[in-house]
CSV table of C-alpha atoms and ligand atoms in Angstrom, one decimal:
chain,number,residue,atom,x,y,z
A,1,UNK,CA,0.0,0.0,0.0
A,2,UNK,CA,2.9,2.4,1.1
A,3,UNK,CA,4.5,2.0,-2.7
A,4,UNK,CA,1.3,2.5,-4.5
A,5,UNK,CA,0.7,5.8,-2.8
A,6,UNK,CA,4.7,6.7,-3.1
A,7,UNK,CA,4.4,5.6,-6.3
A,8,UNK,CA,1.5,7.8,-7.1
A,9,UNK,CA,2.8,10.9,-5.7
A,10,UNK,CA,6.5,10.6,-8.0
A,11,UNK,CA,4.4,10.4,-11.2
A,12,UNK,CA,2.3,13.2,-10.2
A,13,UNK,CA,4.6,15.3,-8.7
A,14,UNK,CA,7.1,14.9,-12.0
A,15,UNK,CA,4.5,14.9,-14.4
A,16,UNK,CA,3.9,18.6,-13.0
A,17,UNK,CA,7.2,19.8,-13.0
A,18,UNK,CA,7.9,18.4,-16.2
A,19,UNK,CA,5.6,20.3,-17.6
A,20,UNK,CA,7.1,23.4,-15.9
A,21,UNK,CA,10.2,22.7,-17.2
A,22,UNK,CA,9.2,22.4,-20.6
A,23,UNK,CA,7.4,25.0,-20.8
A,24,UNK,CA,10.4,27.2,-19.2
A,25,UNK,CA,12.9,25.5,-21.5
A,26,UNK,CA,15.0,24.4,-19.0
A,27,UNK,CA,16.1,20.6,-20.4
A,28,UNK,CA,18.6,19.0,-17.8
A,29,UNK,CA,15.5,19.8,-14.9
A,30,UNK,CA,13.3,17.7,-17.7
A,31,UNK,CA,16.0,15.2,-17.6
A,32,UNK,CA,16.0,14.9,-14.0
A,33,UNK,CA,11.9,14.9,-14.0
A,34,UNK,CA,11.8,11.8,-16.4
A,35,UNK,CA,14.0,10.1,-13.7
A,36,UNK,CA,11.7,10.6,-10.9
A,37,UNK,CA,9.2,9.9,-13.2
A,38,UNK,CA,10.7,6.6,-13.8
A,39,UNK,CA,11.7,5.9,-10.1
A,40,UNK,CA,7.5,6.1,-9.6
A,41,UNK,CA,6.8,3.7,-12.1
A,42,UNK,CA,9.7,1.2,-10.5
A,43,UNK,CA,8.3,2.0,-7.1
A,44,UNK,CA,4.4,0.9,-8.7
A,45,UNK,CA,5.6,-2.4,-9.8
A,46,UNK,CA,6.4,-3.5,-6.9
A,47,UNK,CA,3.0,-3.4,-5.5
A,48,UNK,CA,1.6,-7.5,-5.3
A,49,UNK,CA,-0.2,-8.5,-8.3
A,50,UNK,CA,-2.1,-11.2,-6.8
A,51,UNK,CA,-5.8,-9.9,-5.6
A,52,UNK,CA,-6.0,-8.1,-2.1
A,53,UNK,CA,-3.1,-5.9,-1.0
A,54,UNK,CA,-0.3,-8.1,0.9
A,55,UNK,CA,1.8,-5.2,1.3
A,56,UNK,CA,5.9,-6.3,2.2
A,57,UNK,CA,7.6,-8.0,0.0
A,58,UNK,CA,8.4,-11.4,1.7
A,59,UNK,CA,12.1,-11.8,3.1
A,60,UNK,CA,14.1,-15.1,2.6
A,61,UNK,CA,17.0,-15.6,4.8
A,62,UNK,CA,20.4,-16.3,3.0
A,63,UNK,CA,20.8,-20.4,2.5
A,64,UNK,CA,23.9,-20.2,4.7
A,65,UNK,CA,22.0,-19.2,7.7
A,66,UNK,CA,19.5,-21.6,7.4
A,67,UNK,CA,20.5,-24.2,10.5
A,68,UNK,CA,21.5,-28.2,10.0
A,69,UNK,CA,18.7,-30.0,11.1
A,70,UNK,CA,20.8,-32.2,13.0
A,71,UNK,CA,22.8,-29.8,14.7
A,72,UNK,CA,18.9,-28.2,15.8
A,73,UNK,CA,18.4,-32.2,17.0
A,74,UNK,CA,21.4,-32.4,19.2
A,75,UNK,CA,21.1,-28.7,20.9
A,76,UNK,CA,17.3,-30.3,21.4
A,77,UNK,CA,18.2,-33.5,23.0
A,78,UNK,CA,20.8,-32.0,24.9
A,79,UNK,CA,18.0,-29.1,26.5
A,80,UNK,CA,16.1,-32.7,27.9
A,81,UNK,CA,17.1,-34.3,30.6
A,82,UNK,CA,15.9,-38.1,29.7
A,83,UNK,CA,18.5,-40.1,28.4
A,84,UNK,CA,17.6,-39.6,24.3
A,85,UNK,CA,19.3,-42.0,21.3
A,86,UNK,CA,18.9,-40.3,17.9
A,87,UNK,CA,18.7,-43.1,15.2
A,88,UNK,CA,19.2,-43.8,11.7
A,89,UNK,CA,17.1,-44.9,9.1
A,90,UNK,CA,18.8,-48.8,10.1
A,91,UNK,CA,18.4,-48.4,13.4
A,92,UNK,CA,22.2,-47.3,13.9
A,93,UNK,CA,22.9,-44.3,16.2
A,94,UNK,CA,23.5,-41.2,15.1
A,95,UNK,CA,23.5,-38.9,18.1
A,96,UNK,CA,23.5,-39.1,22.1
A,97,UNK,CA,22.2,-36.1,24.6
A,98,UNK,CA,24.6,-35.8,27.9
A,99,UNK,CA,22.0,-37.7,29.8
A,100,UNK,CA,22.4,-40.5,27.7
A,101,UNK,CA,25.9,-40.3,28.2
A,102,UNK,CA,25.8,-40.2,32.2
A,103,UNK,CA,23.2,-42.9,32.6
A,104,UNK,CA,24.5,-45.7,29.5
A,105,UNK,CA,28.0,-44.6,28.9
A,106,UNK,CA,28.9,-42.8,25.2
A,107,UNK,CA,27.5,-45.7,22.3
A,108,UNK,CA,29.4,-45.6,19.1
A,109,UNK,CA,28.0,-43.7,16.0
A,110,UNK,CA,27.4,-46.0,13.5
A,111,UNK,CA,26.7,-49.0,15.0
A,112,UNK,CA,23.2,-50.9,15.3
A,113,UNK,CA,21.0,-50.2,18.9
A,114,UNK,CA,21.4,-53.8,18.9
A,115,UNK,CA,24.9,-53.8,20.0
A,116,UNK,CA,23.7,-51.8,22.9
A,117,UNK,CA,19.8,-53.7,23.8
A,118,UNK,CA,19.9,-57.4,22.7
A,119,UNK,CA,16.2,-57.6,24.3
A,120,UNK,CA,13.9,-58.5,21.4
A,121,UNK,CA,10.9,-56.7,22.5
A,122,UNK,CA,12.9,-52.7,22.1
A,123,UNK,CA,14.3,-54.0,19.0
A,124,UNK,CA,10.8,-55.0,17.3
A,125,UNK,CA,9.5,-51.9,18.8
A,126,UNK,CA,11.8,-50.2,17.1
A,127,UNK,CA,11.0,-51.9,13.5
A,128,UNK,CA,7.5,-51.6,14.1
A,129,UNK,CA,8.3,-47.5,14.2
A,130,UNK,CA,10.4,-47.8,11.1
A,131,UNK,CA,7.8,-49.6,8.9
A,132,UNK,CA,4.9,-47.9,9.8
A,133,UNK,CA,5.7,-44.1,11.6
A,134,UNK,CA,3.3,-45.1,14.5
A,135,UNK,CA,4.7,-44.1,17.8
A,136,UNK,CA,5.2,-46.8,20.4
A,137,UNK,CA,6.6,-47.7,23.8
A,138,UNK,CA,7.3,-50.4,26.3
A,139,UNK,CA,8.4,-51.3,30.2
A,140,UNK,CA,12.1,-52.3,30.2
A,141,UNK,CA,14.2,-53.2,33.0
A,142,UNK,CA,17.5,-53.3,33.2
A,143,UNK,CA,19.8,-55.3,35.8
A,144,UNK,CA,22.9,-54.0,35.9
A,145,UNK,CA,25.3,-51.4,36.9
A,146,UNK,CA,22.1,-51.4,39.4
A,147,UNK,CA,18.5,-52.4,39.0
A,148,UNK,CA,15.8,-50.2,37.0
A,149,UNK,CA,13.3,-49.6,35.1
A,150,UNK,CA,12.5,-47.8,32.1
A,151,UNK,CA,9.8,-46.7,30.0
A,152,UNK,CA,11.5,-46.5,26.7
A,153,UNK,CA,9.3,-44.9,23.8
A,154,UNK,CA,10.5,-44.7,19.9
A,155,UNK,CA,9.4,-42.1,17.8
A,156,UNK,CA,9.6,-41.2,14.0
A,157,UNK,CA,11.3,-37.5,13.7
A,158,UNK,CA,9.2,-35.5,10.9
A,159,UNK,CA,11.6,-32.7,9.6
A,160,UNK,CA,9.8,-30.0,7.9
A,161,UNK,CA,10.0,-30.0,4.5
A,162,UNK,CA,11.3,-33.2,4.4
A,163,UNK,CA,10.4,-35.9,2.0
A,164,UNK,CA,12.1,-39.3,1.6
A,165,UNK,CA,16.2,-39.0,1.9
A,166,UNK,CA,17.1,-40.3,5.5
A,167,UNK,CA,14.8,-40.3,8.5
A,168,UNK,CA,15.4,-40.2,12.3
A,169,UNK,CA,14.1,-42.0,14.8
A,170,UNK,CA,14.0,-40.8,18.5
A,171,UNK,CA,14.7,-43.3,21.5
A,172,UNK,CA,13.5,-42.2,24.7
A,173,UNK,CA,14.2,-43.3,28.1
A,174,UNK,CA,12.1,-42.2,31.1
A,175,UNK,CA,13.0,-44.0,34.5
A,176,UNK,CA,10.2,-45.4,36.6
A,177,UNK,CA,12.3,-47.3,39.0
A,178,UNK,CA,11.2,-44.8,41.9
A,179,UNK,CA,7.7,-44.9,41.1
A,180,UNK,CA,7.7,-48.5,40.9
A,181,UNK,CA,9.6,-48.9,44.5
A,182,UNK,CA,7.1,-46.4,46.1
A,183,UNK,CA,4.1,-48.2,44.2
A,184,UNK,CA,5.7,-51.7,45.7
A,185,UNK,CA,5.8,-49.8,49.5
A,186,UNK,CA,2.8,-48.5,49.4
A,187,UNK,CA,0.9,-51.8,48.5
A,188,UNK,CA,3.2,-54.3,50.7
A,189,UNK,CA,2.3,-51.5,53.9
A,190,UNK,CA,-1.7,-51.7,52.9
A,191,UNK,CA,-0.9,-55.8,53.4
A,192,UNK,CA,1.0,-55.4,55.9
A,193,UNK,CA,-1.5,-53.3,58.0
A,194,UNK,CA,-4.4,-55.6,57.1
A,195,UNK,CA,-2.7,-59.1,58.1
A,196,UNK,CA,-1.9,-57.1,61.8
A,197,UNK,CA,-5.6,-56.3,62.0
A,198,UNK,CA,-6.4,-59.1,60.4
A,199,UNK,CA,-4.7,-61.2,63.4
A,200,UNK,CA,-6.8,-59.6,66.4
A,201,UNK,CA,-10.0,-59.8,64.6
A,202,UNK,CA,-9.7,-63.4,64.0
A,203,UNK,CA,-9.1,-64.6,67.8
A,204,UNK,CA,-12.3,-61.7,68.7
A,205,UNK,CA,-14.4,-63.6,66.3
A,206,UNK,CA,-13.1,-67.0,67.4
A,207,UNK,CA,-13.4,-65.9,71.1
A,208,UNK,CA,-17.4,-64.8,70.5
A,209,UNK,CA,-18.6,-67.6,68.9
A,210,UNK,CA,-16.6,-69.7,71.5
A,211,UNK,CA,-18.7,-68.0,74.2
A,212,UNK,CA,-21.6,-68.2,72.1
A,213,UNK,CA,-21.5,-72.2,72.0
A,214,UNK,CA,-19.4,-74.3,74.0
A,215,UNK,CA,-18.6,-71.7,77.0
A,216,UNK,CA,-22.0,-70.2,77.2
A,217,UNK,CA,-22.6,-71.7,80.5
A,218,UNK,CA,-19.2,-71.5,81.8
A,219,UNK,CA,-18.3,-68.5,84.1
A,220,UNK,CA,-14.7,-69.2,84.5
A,221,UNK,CA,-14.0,-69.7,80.7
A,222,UNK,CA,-15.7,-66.3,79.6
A,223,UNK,CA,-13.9,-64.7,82.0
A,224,UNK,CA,-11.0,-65.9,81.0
A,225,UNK,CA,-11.3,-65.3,77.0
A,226,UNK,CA,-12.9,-61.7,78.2
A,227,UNK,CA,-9.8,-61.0,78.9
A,228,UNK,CA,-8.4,-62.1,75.9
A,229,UNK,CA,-11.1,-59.8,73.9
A,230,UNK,CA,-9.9,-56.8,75.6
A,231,UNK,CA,-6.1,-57.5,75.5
A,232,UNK,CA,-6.8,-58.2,71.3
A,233,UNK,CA,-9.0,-55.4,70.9
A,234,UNK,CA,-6.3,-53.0,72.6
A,235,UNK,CA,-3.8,-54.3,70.1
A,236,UNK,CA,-5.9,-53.1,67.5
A,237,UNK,CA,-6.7,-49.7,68.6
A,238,UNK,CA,-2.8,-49.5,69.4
A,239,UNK,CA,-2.4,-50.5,65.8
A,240,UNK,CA,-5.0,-48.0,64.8
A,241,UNK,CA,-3.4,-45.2,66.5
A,242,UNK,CA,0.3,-45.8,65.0
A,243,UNK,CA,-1.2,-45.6,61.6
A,244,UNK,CA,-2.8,-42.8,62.6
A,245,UNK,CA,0.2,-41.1,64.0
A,246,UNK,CA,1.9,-41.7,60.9
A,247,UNK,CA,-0.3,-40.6,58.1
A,248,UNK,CA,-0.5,-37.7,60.1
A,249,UNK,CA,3.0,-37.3,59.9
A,250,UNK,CA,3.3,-37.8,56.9
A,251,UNK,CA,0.7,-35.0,55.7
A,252,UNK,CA,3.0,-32.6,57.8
A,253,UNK,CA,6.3,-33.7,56.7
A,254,UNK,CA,6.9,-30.3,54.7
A,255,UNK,CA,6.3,-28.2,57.3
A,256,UNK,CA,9.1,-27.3,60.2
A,257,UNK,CA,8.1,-26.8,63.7
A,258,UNK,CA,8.3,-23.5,65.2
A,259,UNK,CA,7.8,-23.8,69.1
A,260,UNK,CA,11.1,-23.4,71.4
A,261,UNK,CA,11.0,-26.6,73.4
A,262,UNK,CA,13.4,-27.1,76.0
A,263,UNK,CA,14.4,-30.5,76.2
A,264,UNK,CA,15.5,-30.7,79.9
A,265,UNK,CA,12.2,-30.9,81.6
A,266,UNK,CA,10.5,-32.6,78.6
A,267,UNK,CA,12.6,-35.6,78.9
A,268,UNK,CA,12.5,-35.7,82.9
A,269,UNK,CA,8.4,-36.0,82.1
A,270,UNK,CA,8.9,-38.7,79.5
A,271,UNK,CA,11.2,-40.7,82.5
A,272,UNK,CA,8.8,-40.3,85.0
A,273,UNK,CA,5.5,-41.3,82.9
A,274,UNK,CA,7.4,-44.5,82.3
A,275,UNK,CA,8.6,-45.3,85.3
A,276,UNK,CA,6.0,-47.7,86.7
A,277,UNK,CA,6.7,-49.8,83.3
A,278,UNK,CA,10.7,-50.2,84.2
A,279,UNK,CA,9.5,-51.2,87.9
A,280,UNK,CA,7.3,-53.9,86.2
A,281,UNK,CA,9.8,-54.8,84.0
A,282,UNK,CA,12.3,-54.6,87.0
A,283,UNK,CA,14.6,-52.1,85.1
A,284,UNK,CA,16.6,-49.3,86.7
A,285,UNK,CA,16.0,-46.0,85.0
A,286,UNK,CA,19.4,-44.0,85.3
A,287,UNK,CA,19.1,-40.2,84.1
A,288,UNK,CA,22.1,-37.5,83.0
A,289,UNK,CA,20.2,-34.7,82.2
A,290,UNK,CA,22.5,-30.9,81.6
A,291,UNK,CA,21.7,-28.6,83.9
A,292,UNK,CA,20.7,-26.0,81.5
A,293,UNK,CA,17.8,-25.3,79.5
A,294,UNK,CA,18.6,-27.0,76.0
A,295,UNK,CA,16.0,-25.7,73.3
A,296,UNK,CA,15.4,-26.9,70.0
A,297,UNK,CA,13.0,-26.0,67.6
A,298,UNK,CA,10.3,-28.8,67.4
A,299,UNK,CA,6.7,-29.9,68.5
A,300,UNK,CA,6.0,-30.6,72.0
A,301,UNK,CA,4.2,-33.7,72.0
A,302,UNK,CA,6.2,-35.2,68.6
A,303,UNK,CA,9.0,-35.4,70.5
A,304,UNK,CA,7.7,-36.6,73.5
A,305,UNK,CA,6.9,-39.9,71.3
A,306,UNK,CA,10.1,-39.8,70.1
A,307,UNK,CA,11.5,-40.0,73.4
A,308,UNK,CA,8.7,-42.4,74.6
A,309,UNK,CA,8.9,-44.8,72.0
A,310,UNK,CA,12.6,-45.2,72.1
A,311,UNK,CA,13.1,-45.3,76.4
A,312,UNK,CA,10.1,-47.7,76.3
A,313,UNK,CA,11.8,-49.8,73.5
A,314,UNK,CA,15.0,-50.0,75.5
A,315,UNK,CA,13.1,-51.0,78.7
A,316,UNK,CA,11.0,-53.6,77.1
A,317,UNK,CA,13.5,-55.2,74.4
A,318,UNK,CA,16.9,-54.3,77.3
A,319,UNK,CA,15.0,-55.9,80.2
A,320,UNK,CA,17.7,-58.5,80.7
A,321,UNK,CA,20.2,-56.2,81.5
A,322,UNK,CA,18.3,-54.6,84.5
A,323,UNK,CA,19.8,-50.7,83.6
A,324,UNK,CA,18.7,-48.2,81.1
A,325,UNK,CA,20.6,-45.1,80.9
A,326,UNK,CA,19.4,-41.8,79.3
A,327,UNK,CA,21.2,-38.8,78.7
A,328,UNK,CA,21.4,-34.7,76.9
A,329,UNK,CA,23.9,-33.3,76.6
A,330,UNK,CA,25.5,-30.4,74.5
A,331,UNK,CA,28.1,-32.0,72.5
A,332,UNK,CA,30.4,-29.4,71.5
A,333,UNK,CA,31.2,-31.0,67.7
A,334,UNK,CA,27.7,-32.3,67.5
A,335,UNK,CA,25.1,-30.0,69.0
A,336,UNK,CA,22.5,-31.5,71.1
A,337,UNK,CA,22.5,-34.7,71.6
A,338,UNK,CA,20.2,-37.7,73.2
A,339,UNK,CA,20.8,-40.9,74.1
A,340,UNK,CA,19.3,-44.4,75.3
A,341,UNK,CA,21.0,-47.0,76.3
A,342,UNK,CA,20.6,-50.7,77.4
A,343,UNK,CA,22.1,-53.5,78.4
A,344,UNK,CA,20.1,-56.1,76.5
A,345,UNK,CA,20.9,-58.9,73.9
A,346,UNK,CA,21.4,-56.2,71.1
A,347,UNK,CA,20.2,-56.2,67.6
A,348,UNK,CA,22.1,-58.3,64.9
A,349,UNK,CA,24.1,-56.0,62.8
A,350,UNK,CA,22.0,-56.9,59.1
A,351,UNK,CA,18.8,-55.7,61.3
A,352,UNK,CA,20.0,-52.2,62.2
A,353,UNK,CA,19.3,-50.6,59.1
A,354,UNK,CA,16.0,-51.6,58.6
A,355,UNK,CA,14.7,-50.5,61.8
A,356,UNK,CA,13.0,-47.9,61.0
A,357,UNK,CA,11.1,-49.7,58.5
A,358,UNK,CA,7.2,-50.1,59.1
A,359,UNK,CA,6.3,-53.3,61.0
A,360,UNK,CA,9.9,-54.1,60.8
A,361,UNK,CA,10.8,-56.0,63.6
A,362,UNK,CA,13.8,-58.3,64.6
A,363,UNK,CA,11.8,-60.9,66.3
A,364,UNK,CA,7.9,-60.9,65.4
A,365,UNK,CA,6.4,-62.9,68.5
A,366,UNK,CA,8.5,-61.0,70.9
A,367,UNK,CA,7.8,-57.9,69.6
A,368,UNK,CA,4.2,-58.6,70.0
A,369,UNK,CA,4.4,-60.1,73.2
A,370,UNK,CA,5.6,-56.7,74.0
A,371,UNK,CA,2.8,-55.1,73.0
A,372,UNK,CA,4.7,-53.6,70.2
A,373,UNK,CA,3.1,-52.9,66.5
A,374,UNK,CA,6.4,-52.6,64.4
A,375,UNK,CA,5.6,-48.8,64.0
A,376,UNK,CA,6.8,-47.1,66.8
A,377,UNK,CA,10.5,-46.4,65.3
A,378,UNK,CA,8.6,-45.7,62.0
A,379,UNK,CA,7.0,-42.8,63.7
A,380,UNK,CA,10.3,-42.2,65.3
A,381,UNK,CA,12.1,-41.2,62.1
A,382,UNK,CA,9.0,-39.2,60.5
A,383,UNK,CA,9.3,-37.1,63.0
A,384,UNK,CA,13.1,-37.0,63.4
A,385,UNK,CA,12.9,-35.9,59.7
A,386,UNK,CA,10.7,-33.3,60.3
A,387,UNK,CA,12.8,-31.8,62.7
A,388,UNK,CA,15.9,-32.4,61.1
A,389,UNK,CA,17.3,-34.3,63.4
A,390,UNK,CA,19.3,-37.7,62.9
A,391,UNK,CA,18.5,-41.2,64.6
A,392,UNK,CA,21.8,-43.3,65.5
A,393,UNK,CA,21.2,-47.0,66.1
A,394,UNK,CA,24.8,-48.8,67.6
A,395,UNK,CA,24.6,-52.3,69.0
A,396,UNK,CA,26.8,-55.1,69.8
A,397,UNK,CA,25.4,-58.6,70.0
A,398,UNK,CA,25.8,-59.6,73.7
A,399,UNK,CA,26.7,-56.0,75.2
A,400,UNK,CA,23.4,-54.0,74.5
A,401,UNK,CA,22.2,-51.2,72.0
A,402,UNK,CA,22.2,-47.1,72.2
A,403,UNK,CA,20.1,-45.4,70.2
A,404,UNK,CA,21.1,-41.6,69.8
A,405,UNK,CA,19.3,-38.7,68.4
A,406,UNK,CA,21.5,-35.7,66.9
A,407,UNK,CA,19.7,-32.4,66.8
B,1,ADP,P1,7.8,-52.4,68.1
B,1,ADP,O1,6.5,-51.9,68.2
B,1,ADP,O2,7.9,-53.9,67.6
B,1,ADP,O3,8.6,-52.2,69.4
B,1,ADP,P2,9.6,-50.6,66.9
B,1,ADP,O4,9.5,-49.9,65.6
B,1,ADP,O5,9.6,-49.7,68.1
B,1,ADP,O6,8.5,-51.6,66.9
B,1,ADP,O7,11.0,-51.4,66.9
B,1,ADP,C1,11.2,-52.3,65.9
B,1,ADP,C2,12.0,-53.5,66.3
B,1,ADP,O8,13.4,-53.0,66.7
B,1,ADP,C3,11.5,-54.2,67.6
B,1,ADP,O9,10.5,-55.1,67.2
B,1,ADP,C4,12.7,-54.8,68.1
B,1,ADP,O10,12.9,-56.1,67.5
B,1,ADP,C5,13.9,-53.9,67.7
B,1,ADP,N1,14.3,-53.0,68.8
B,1,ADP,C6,14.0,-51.7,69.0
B,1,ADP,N2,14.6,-51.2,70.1
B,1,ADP,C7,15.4,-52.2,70.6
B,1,ADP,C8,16.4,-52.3,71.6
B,1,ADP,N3,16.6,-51.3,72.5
B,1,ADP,N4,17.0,-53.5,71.8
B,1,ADP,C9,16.8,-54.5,71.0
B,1,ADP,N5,15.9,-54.5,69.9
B,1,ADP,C10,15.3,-53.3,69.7
């Protein structure tokens, strides 16, 4: 549009002056006149010719700046951070991004995926891509350096512009091994929780139709199994409780505390509340508390389970060796520091680091004999974790077991 009306006003303008200058007989202004006469006319043929006014001609970058596709591939690849195998039209590779490169090593370019995955499902994936463009993808695990698994996906790459000459193929790797282990957790806990719930129901069922038949007219025996009832059915609300505890921890695992607790006269609490269970267990309780306030940041009644669960632990599972000693103290390389100790059998050393497992326990019938559900050092860590603090198990077969927590 902006030439047309340029063009216009030249032609007009020279057509005017031309005429002025002929009529004045001056010949090199005519001269010049025809010129910017001419330079409309140029300016007019540029206009589009199609219909409708498209205004600026179009501008075509010079062929050498045009990138190489595959150059665009690998800066691509190399943005991602799955582990991505460009491949060639036979299924050799081509190209690698750094991911590729930190999780399978460098591959040789050139050379067939097969040298790299024998397993015949990724290869007739890959073929199936090739012969017919379709996108597809399988679950591939792998056993070495370590075990995991993969969801790899191949995938035709359309070029623009592009028809026939070589095509590309992208292999993508996306690891699942985390998902699957939390996946694995999450259902062996659901069975896990239902066979310990499952255990007390059965005996109250058996129990009640027991004194619904053959003990009905028996006093002594339906006292007895009463007894029974009510020492299952507090397993279960025990049970009930931990898992409680824990999902609730575990919906506030993000968030810090924020009180100022100090731990002196918490801990002195925590001693006395479970004090008449080391009488009936016949176990000395032997406190070292600082003299001092010592004040952490942390939630009042989380870490009075923490301290609960593990002085009652070393009580109960440390009976044997009559004495439990618990201490805080300000250690000056590593802060504030708690500890429990026993003199008990102590924990076999492949156990340790699975203590903190859920319904882990070293010895199933005593733990239950003990009243114990397998969750308490579960809970133990949660909330350890959510007040940054660390849990330190050291045992020795024969000698007894400390457990320490570093704030
Ligand atoms: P539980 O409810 O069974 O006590 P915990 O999670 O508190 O569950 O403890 C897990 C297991 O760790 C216990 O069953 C027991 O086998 C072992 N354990 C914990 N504390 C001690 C200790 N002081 N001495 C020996 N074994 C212990």
């Amino acid at each position: 549009m902006k030439h047309l009306v340029a063009g216009w006003f030249y032609i007009l303008a020279a057509a005017i002056l031309a005429l002025a200058a002929y009529f004045t007989g001056a010949a090199a202004g005519f001269a010049v006149l025809l010129f910017v006469l001419l330079f409309g006319l140029i300016l007019m043929r540029q206009v589009p010719s199609e219909d409708g006014d498209h205004g600026e001609p179009l501008v075509t970058l010079p062929i050498a700046t045009a990138p190489d596709p595959m150059s665009v591939i690998r800066a691509t690849i190399d943005a991602m951070d799955l582990p991505v195998f460009v491949l060639g039209d036979t299924a050799e590779f081509v190209a690698q991004n750094r991911a590729a490169v930190q999780v399978f090593d460098e591959v040789a370019v050139g050379v067939h995926v097969s040298a790299r995955w024998r397993s015949p499902s990724i290869l007739d994936m890959i073929r199936e891509t090739m012969d017919t463009g379709v996108q597809n993808q399988l679950e591939h695990s792998e056993r070495l350096p370590s075990e995991r698994t993969y969801i790899v996906q191949v995938s035709r790459l359309q070029l623009e512009g592009q028809s026939g000459g070589t095509a590309y193929y992208l292999l993508v790797f996306r690891d699942i091994s985390e998902l699957r282990r939390l996946d694995r957790m999450r259902s062996d806990f659901v069975a896990n929780a239902s066979h310990e719930l499952r255990t007390p129901l059965a005996s109250l069922r058996g129990f009640i139709e027991t004194m619904q038949g053959p003990a009905r007219d028996d006093p002594k025996s339906r006292e007895r199994f009463l007894g029974i009832m009510l020492d299952q059915a507090n397993r279960m609300s025990r049970l009930v409780d931990d898992l409680l505890s824990l999902s609730r921890l575990e919906l506030k695992a993000h968030m810090a505390p924020s009180e100022m607790v100090d731990l002196v006269p918490l801990i002195g609490h925590v001693c006395d509340s479970l004090a008449p269970l080391a009488d009936d267990l016949d176990v000395e309780l032997r406190l070292d508390l600082a003299d001092a306030p010592l004040r952490v940041l942390g939630d009042r009644d989380e870490l009075v389970q923490v301290f609960e669960n593990l002085v009652e632990n070393a009580c109960k599972y440390g009976q044997e060796g009559k004495i439990v000693e618990v201490s805080l103290r300000h250690d000056p390389v590593h802060g504030i520091e708690f500890s429990v100790k026993d003199k008990g059998p102590g924990i076999p050393a492949e156990h340790v680091p699975r203590l903190t497992e859920r319904f882990y326990r070293v010895n199933v019938e005593d733990s239950r004999s003990k009243k114990g559900t397998g969750l308490g050092l579960a809970i133990v860590k949660h909330i350890l974790t959510r007040h940054r603090a660390r849990l330190i198990v050291r045992s020795e077969i024969g000698k007894g077991s400390e457990f320490t927590v570093r704030f």
